[in-house]
Coordinates of C-alpha atoms in Angstrom, one line a residue:
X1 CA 33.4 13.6 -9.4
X2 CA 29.7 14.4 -11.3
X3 CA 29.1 17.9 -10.3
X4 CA 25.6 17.2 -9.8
X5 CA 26.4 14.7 -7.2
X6 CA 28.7 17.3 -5.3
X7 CA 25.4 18.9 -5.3
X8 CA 23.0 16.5 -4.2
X9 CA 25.3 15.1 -1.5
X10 CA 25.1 18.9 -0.4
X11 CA 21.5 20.2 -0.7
X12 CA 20.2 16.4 1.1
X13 CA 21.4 17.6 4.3
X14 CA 19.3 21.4 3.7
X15 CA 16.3 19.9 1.5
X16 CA 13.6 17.5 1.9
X17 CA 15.0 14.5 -0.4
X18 CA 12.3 14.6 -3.5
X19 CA 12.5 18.2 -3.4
X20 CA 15.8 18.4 -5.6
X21 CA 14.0 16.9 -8.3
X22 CA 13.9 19.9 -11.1
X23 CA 13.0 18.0 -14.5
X24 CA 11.8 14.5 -13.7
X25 CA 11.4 11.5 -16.4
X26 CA 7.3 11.1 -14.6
X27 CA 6.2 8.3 -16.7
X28 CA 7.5 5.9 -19.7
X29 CA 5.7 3.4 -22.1
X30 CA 8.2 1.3 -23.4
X31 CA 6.8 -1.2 -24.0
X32 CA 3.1 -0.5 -25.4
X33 CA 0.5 -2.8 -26.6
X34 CA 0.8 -4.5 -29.8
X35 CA 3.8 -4.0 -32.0
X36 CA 6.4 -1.1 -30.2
X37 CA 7.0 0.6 -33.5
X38 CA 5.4 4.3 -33.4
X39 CA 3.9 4.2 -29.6
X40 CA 6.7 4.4 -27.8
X41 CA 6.5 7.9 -25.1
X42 CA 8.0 9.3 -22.2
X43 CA 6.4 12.3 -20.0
X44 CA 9.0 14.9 -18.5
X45 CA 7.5 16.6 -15.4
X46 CA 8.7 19.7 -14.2
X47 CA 8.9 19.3 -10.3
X48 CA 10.6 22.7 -9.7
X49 CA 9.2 26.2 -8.8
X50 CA 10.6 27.8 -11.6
X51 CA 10.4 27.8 -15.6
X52 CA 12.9 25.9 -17.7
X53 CA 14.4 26.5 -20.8
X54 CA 15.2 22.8 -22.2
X55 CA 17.0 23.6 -24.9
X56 CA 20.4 21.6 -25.2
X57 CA 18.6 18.8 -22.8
X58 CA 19.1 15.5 -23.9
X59 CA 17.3 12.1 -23.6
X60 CA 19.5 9.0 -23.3
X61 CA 18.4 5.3 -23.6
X62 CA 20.5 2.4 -22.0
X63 CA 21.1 -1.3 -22.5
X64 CA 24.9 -2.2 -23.3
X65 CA 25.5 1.5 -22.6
X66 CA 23.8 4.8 -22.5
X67 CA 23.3 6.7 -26.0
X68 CA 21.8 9.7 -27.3
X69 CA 17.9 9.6 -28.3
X70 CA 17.3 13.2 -28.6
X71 CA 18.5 16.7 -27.6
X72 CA 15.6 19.1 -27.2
X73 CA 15.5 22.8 -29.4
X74 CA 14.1 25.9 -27.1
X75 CA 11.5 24.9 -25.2
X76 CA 9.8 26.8 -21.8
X77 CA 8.6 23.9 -19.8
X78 CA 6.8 25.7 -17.1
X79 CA 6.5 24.4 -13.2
X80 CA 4.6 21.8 -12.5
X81 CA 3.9 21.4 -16.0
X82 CA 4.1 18.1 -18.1
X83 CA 5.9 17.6 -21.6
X84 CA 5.0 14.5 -23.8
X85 CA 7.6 13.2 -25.8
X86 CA 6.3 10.2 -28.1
X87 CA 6.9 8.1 -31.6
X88 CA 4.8 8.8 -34.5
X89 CA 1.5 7.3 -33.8
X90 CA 1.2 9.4 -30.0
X91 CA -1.7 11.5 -30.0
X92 CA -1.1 14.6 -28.2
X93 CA 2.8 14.7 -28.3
X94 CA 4.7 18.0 -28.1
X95 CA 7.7 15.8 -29.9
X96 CA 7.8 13.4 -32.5
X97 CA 10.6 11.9 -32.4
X98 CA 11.5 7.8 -33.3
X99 CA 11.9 6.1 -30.1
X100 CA 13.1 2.4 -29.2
X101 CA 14.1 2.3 -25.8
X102 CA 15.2 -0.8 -24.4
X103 CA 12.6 -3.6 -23.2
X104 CA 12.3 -7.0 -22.6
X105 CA 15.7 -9.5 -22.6
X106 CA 17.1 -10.0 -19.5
X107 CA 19.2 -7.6 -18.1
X108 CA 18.4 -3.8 -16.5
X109 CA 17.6 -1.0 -19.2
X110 CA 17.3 2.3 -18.7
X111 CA 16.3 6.2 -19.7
X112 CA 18.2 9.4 -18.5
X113 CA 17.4 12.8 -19.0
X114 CA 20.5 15.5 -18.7
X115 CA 19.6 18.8 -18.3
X116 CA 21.4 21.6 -21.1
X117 CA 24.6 22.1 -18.8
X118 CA 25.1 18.6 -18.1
X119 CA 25.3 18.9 -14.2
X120 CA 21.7 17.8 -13.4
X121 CA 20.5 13.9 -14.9
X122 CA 18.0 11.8 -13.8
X123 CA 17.8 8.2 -14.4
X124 CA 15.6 5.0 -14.6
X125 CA 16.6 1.7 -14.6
X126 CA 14.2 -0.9 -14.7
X127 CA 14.7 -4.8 -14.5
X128 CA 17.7 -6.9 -13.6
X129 CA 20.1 -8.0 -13.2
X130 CA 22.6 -4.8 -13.8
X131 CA 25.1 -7.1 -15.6
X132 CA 26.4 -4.1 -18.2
X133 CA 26.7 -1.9 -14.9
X134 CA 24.7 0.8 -15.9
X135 CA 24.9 3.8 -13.5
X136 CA 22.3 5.6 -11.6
X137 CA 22.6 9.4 -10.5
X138 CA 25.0 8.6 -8.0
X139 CA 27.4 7.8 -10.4
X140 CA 27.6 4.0 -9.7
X141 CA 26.1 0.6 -11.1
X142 CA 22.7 1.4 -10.0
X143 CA 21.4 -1.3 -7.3
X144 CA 17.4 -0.5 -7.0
X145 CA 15.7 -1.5 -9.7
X146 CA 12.1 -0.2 -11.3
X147 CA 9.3 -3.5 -12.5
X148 CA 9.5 -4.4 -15.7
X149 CA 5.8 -3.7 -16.0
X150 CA 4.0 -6.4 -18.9
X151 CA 2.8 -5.2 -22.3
X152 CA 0.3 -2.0 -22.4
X153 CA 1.7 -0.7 -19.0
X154 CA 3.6 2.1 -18.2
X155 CA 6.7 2.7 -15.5
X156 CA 4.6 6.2 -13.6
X157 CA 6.4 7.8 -10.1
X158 CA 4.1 7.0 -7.5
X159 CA 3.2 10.6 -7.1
X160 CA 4.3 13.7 -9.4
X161 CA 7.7 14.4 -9.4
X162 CA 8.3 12.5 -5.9
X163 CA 12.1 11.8 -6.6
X164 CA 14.0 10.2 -3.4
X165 CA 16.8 8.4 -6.5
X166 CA 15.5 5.0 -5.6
X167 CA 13.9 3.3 -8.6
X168 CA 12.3 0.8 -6.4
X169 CA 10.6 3.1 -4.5
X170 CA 9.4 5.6 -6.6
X171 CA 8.2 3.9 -9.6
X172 CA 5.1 1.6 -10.0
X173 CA 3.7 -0.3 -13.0
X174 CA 0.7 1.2 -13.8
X175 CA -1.9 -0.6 -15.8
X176 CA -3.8 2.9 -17.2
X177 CA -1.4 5.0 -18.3
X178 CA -1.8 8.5 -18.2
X179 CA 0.7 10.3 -21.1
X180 CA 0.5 14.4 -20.1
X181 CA -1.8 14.0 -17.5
X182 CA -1.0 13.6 -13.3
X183 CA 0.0 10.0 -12.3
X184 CA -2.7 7.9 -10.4
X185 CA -2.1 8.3 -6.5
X186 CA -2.5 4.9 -4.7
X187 CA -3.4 6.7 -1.2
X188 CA -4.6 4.2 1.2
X189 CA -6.8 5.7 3.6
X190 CA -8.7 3.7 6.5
X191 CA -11.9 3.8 8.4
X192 CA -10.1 3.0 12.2
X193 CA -11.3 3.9 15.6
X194 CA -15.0 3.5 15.4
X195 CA -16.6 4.6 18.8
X196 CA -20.1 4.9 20.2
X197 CA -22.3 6.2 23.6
X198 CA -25.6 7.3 24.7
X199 CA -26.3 10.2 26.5
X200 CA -29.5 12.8 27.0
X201 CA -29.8 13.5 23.1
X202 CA -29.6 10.1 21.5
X203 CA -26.7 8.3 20.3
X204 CA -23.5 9.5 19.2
X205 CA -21.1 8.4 16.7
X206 CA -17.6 8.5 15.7
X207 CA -14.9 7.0 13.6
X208 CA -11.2 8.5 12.2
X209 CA -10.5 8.6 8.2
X210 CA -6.5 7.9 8.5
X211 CA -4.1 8.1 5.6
X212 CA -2.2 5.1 6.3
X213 CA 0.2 5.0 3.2
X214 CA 3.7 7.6 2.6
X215 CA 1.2 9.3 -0.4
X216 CA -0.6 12.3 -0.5
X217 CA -3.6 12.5 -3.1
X218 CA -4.8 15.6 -4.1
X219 CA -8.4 14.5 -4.8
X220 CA -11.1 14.2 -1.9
X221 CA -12.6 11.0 -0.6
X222 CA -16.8 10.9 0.6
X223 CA -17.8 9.6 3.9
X224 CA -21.1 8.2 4.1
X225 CA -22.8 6.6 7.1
X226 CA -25.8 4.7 6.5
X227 CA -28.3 3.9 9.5
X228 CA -30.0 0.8 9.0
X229 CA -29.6 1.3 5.2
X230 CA -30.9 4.8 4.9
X231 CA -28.2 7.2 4.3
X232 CA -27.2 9.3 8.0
X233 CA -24.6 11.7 7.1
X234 CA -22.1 12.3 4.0
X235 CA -19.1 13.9 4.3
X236 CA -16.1 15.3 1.4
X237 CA -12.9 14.3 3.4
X238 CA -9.9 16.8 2.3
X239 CA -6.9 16.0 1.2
X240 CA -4.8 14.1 4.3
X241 CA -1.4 14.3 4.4
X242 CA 0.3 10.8 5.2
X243 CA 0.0 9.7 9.0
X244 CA -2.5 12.5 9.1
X245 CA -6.2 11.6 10.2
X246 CA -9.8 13.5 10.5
X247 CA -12.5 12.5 13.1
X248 CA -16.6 12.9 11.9
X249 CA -19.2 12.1 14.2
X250 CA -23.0 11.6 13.6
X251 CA -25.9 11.9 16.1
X252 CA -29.2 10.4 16.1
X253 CA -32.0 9.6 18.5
X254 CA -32.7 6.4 19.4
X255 CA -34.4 4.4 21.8
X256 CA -31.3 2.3 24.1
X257 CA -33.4 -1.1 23.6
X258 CA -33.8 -0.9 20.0
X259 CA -30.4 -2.6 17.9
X260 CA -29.4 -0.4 15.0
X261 CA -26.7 -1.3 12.1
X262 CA -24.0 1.3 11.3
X263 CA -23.0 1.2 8.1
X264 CA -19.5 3.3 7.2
X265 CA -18.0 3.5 3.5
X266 CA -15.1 5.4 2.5
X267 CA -14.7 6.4 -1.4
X268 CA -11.6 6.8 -2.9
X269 CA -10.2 6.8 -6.1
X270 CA -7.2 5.0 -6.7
X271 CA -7.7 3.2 -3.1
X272 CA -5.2 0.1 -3.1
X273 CA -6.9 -1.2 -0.2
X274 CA -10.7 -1.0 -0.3
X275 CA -11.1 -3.8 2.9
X276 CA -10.1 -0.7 5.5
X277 CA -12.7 1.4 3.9
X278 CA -15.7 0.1 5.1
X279 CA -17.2 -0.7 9.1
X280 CA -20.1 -2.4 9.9
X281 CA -21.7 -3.0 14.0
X282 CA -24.6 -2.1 15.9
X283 CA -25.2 -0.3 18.3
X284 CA -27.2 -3.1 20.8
X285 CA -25.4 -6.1 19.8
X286 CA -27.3 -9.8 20.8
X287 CA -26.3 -11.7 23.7
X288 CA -22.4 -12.3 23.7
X289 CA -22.9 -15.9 23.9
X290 CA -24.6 -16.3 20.6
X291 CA -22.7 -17.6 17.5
X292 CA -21.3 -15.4 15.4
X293 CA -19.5 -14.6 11.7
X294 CA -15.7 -15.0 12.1
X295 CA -14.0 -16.1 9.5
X296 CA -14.9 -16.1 5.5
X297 CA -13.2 -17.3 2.4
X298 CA -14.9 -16.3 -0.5
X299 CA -12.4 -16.4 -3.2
X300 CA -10.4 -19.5 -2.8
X301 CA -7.4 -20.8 -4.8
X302 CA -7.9 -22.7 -7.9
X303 CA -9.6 -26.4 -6.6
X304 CA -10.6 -25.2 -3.3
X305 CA -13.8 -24.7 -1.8
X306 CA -15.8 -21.6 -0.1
X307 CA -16.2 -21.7 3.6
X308 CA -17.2 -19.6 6.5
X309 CA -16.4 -19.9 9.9
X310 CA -18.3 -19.0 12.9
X311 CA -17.4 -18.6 16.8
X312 CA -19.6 -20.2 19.2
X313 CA -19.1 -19.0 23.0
X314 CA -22.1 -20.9 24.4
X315 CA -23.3 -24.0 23.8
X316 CA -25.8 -23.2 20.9
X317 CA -29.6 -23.4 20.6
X318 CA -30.5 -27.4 18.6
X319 CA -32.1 -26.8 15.4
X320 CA -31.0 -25.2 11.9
X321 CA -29.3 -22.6 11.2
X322 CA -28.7 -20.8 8.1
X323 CA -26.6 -17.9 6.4
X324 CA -28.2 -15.8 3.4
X325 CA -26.3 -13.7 0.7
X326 CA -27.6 -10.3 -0.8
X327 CA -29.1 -12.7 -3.6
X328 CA -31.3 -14.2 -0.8
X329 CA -29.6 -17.8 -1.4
X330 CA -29.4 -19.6 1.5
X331 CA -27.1 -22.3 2.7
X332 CA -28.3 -24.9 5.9
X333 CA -26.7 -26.4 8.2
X334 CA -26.8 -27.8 12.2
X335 CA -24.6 -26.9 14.8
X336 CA -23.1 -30.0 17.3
X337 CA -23.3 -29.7 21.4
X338 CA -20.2 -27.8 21.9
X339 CA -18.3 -24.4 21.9
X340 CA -15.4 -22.6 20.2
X341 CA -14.8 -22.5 16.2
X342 CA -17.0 -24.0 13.2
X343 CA -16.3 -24.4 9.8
X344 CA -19.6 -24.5 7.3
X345 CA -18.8 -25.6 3.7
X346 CA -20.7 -27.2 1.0
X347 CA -17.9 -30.6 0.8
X348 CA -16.7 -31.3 4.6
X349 CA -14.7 -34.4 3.6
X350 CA -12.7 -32.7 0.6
X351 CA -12.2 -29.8 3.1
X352 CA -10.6 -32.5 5.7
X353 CA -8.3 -33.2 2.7
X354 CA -7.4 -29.7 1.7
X355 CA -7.0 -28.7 5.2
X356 CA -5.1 -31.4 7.5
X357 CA -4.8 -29.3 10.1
X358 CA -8.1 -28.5 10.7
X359 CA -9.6 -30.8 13.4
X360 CA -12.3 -32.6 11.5
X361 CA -14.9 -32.4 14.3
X362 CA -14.9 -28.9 14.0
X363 CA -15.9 -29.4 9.8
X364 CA -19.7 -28.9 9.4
X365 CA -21.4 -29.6 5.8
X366 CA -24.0 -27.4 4.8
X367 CA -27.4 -29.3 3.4
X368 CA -27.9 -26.4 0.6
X369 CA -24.9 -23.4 -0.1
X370 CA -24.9 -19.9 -1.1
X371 CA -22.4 -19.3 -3.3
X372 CA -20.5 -16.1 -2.4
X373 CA -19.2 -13.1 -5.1
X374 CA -15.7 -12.5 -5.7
X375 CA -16.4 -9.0 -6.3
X376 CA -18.1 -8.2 -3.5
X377 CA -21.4 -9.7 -0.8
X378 CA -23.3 -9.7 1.7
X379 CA -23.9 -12.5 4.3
X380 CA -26.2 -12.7 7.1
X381 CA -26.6 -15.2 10.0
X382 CA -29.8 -16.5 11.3
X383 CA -31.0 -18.5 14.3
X384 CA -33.5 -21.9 14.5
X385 CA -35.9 -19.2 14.8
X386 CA -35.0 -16.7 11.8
X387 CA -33.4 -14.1 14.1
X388 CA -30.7 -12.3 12.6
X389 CA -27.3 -12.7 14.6
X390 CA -24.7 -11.5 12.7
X391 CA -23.8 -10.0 9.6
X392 CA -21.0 -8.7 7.3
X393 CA -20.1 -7.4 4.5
X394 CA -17.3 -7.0 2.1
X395 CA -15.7 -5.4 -1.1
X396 CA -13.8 -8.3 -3.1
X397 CA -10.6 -8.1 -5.0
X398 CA -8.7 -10.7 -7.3
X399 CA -5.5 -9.6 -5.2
X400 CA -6.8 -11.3 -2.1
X401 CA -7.6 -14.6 -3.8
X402 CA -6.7 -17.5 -1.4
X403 CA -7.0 -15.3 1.7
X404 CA -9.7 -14.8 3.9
X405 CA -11.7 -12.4 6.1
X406 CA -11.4 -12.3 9.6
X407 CA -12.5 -10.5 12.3
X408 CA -9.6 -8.8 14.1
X409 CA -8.5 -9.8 17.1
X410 CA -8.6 -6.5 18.7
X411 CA -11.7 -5.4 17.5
X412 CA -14.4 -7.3 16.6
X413 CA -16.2 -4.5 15.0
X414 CA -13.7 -4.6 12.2
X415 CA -13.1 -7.1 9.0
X416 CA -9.6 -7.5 7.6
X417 CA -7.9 -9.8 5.2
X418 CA -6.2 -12.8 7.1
X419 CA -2.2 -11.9 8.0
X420 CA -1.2 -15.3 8.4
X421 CA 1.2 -16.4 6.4
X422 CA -1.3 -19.7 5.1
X423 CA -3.6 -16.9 4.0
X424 CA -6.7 -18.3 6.9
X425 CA -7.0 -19.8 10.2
X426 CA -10.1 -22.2 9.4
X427 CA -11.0 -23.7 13.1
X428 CA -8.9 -21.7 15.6
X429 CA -7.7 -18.1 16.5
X430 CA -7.8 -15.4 14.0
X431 CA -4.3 -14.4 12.4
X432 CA -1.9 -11.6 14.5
X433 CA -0.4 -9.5 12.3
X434 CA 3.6 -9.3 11.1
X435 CA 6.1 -6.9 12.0
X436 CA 8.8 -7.4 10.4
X437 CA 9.2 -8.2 6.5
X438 CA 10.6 -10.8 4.9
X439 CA 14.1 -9.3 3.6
X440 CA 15.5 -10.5 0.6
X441 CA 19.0 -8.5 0.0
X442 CA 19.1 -4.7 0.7
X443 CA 17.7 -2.8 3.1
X444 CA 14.0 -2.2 3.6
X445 CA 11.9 0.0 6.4
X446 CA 9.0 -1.2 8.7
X447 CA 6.6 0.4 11.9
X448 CA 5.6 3.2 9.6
X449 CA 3.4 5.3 10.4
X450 CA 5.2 4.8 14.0
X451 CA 3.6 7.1 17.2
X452 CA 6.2 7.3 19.9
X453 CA 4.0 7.5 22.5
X454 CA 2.9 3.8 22.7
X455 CA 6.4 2.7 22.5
X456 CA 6.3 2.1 18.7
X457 CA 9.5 2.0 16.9
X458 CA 10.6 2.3 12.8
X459 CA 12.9 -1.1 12.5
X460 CA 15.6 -0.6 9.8
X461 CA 16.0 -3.9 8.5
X462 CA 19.3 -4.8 6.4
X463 CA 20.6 -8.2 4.3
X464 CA 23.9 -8.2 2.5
X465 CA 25.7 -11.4 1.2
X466 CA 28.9 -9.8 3.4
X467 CA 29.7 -7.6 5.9
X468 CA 28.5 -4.0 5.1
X469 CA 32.0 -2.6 6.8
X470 CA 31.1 0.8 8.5
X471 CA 27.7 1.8 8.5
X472 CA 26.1 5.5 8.6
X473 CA 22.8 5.5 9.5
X474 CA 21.1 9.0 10.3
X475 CA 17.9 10.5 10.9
X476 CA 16.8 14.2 9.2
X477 CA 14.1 16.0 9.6
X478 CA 12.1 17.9 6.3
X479 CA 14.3 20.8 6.7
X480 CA 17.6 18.6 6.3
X481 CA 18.3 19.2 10.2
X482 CA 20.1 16.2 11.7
X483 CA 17.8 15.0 14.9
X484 CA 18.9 11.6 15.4
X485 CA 22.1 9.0 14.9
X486 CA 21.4 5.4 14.6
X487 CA 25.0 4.4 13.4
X488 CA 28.4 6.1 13.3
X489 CA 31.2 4.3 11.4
X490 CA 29.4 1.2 13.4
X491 CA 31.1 -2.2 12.3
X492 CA 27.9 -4.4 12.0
X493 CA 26.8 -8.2 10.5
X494 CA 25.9 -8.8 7.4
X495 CA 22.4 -9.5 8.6
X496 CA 20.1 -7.2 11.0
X497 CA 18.2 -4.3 12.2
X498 CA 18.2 -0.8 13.5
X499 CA 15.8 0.5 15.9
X500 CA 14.4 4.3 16.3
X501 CA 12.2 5.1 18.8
X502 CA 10.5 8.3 17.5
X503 CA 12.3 10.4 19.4
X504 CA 14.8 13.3 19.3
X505 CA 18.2 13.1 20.7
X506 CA 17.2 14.4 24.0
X507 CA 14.9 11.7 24.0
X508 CA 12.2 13.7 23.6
X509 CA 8.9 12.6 21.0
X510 CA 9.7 14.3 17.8
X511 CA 6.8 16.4 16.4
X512 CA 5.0 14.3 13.8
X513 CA 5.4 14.3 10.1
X514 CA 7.8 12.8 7.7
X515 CA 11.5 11.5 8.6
X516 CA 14.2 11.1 5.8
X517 CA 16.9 7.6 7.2
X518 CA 20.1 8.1 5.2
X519 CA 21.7 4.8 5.0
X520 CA 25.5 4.7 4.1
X521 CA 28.1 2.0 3.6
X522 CA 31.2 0.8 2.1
X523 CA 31.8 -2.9 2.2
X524 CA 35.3 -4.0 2.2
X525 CA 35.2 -6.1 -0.4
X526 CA 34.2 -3.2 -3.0
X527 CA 35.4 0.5 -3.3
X528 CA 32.2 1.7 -4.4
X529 CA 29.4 3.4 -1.5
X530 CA 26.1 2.4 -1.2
X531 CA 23.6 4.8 0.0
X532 CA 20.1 4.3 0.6
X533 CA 17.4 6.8 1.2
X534 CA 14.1 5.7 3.1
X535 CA 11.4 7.9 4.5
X536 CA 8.9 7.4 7.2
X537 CA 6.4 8.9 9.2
X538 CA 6.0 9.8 12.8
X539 CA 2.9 10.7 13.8
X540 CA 1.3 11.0 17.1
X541 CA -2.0 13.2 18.7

């Protein structure tokens, strides 16, 4: 057997997982704008804590096979340093060297670094399927797969030098690449918890900043919160590792009869998810029973129309009523003698078409429309009598094209995209969202970040097209301590789930931070073992 994996199968037990990682292939552009031919580059990261002498390393490319691109002379790559390897026409490139590794076609290619003894390699294998059997560093016909990113982009680790030997997981196609430089981290951080009260001094104010993604950016977000438009309070929000969270408060005086709009926004490079960074309510909201915004699609799909819906709790005041967007366009329209949800839209009979199941009584047509910004709007509602009753704002994206906006369910103070699986609810309840993923074959993770406390549990979902035969399945802590056993030489279907609780063996909650689920089975019908890696985080007050 692969020394290296005598190794690795040793040290994941002692070790965080991505903390083996010495030398790490970081990022690849194999396939670069325009004609390959003299732009071809990989970056070599090293992830260690030590200095390495490269010399005797080698590079290998794979398609049919793996073959030899390039052993390195001497060369001191120094920790958490990056090395640049490139063809003839990369600027900034510590080697120039030809390059042509494998692209396009349709079968998995790949790229493997071995270190100068030979007992250390790490691979990437990128599209599918594996048909020539190339092998990942376990040895075997690698089974997790990198994207085969389109022309210009480059294959980058979601973080520098995060390693856990799944291609799947830890590479991302990444649209502006960064040759020699640290990777883009897609942290997703969210505004959540948004609370409010009145005491002696004025009123107080307080919301969370949660990192709700398994990534950990090194660069600081701003927290601004806007009173009525001026600007109340800025904060610089330190690095948060993930499941972690900060509170900030604000306090002002205030007179408790006069309504007042907070305004929160969260800045964050690299944010995947902008929606979650921003709040918007008041502090003396209007009567209950006054209509409000619920619902808004303002980038349908191609042939649709816009449309916003509103909740009406009371029968509502006869006369016009109106929505205006940041541009001051208005769009008109009259509300019937009755309660519940109302669609508004420029076209009400092509909307009866394009949405069946929306009852048609509930379809309103506006006399005039304000047409709404992909990219981002505001929209306010107004009464007969021009008295504001609602308002919202958003941040648009091309990704969420087809979906709406909706206020969620369990609090109304805060705008999401829509989680059903139609993409809106036009004329009934908002969406709930989903638990558990769609599972194509493999085995995936859900519930993370998961906070045992409120009885939430991490669901191990698995799909095979046979039986798996016996199944490992254990839990290890960042220390590679073993703290919990989900399966032991268990006999299980081809199709299902694990459960943990968050907890330690003796049942009690285990202390929060990140959770490494070793996955390991041997089907019957093949002589080769799978194992899986996954990580998750538990994370609780």
């Amino acid at each position: 057997m692969n020394p290296r994996r005598l190794a690795a199968q040793a040290l994941l037990l002692l070790l965080p997982f991505f903390a083996l990682g010495r030398v790490v292939i970081n990022e690849v552009c194999f396939n670069p704008a325009g004609p390959d031919s003299g732009k071809e580059w990989i970056e070599l990261y090293n992830a260690g804590d030590a200095d390495l002498d490269l010399e005797g390393a080698r590079l290998l490319s794979g398609g049919e096979s793996f073959t030899l691109v390039f052993e390195f002379p001497r060369y001191i790559l120094r920790s958490k340093r990056f090395l640049l390897i490139g063809d003839s026409q990369v600027e900034n490139a510590i080697f120039k060297i030809p390059l042509a590794f494998q692209n396009g076609g349709s079968a998995t290619d790949g790229i493997r670094y071995v270190s100068p003894d030979g007992t250390y390699t790490d691979t990437i294998l990128y599209d599918h399927p594996n048909t020539n059997g190339l092998t990942d560093d376990s040895g075997f016909a690698g089974v997790s797969f990198a994207p085969n990113p389109p022309e210009g982009w480059s294959l980058a680790r979601r973080m520098d030098g995060l390693d856990t030997d799944d291609c799947a997981l830890d590479f991302i196609g990444e649209p502006k690449p960064t040759p020699g430089l640290p990777n883009r981290v897609r942290a997703d951080y969210a505004l959540l918890h948004p609370r409010f009260w009145l005491d002696d001094h004025g009123w107080n104010f307080e919301l969370w900043v949660k990192n709700v993604s398994e990534l950990q950016t090194p660069i600081p977000a701003e927290l601004q919160i806007h009173l009525d438009g001026a600007l109340l309070a800025s904060y610089s929000v330190p690095s948060l590792a993930p499941g972690d969270s900060l509170s900030f408060a604000a306090v002002f005086p205030s007179s408790s009869g006069v309504n007042h709009e907070i305004y929160a926004v969260l800045e964050l490079p690299n944010d995947p998810n902008e929606v979650n960074n921003r709040l918007v309510f008041y502090l003396n909201p209007h009567d209950e029973g006054l209509p409000t915004l619920n619902e808004v699609m303002y980038y349908p799909r191609q042939g649709l129309q816009e449309w916003v819906e509103l909740f009406v709790p009371l029968h509502p005041i006869r006369g016009t009523y109106k929505f205006r967007d940041r541009a001051g366009n208005t769009a008109r329209f009259t509300l019937p003698p009755g309660i519940g949800y109302f669609v508004i839209c420029p076209q009400p009979e092509l909307f009866a078409l394009q949405y069946p199941d929306c009852p048609q009584e509930l379809i309103i047509g506006a006399q005039t429309w304000a047409a709404l910004n992909n990219d981002g709007d505001d929209l306010f509602l107004f009464d007969p009598d021009d008295q504001l009753l609602d308002q919202m704002s958003y941040v648009g994206s091309s990704a969420h094209r087809g979906k709406s906006l909706e206020r969620a369910p369990d609090n109304p103070h805060l705008w999401r995209v829509s989680q059903d699986p139609s993409g809106s609810t036009p004329g009934r309840q908002n969406s709930q969202a989903a638990i558990t993923p769609d599972l194509a074959d493999g085995i995936n993770i859900s519930g993370s970040p998961c906070n045992p406390l409120h009885g939430e549990q991490l669901t191990i979902s698995y799909k095979f097209e046979n039986p798996p035969g016996k199944v490992n399945c254990r839990i290890y802590d960042q220390s590679g301590l073993l703290i919990h056993i989900l399966a032991d030489q268990a006999s299980l279907p081809q199709e299902g789930s694990l459960l943990w609780d968050g907890r330690l063996k003796n049942g009690k909650p285990a202390p929060r931070g990140r959770y490494y689920i070793l996955w390991e089975s041997r089907s019957p019908q093949s002589s080769k073992l799978l194992r899986k890696l996954l990580s998750a985080v538990v994370f609780h007050p």
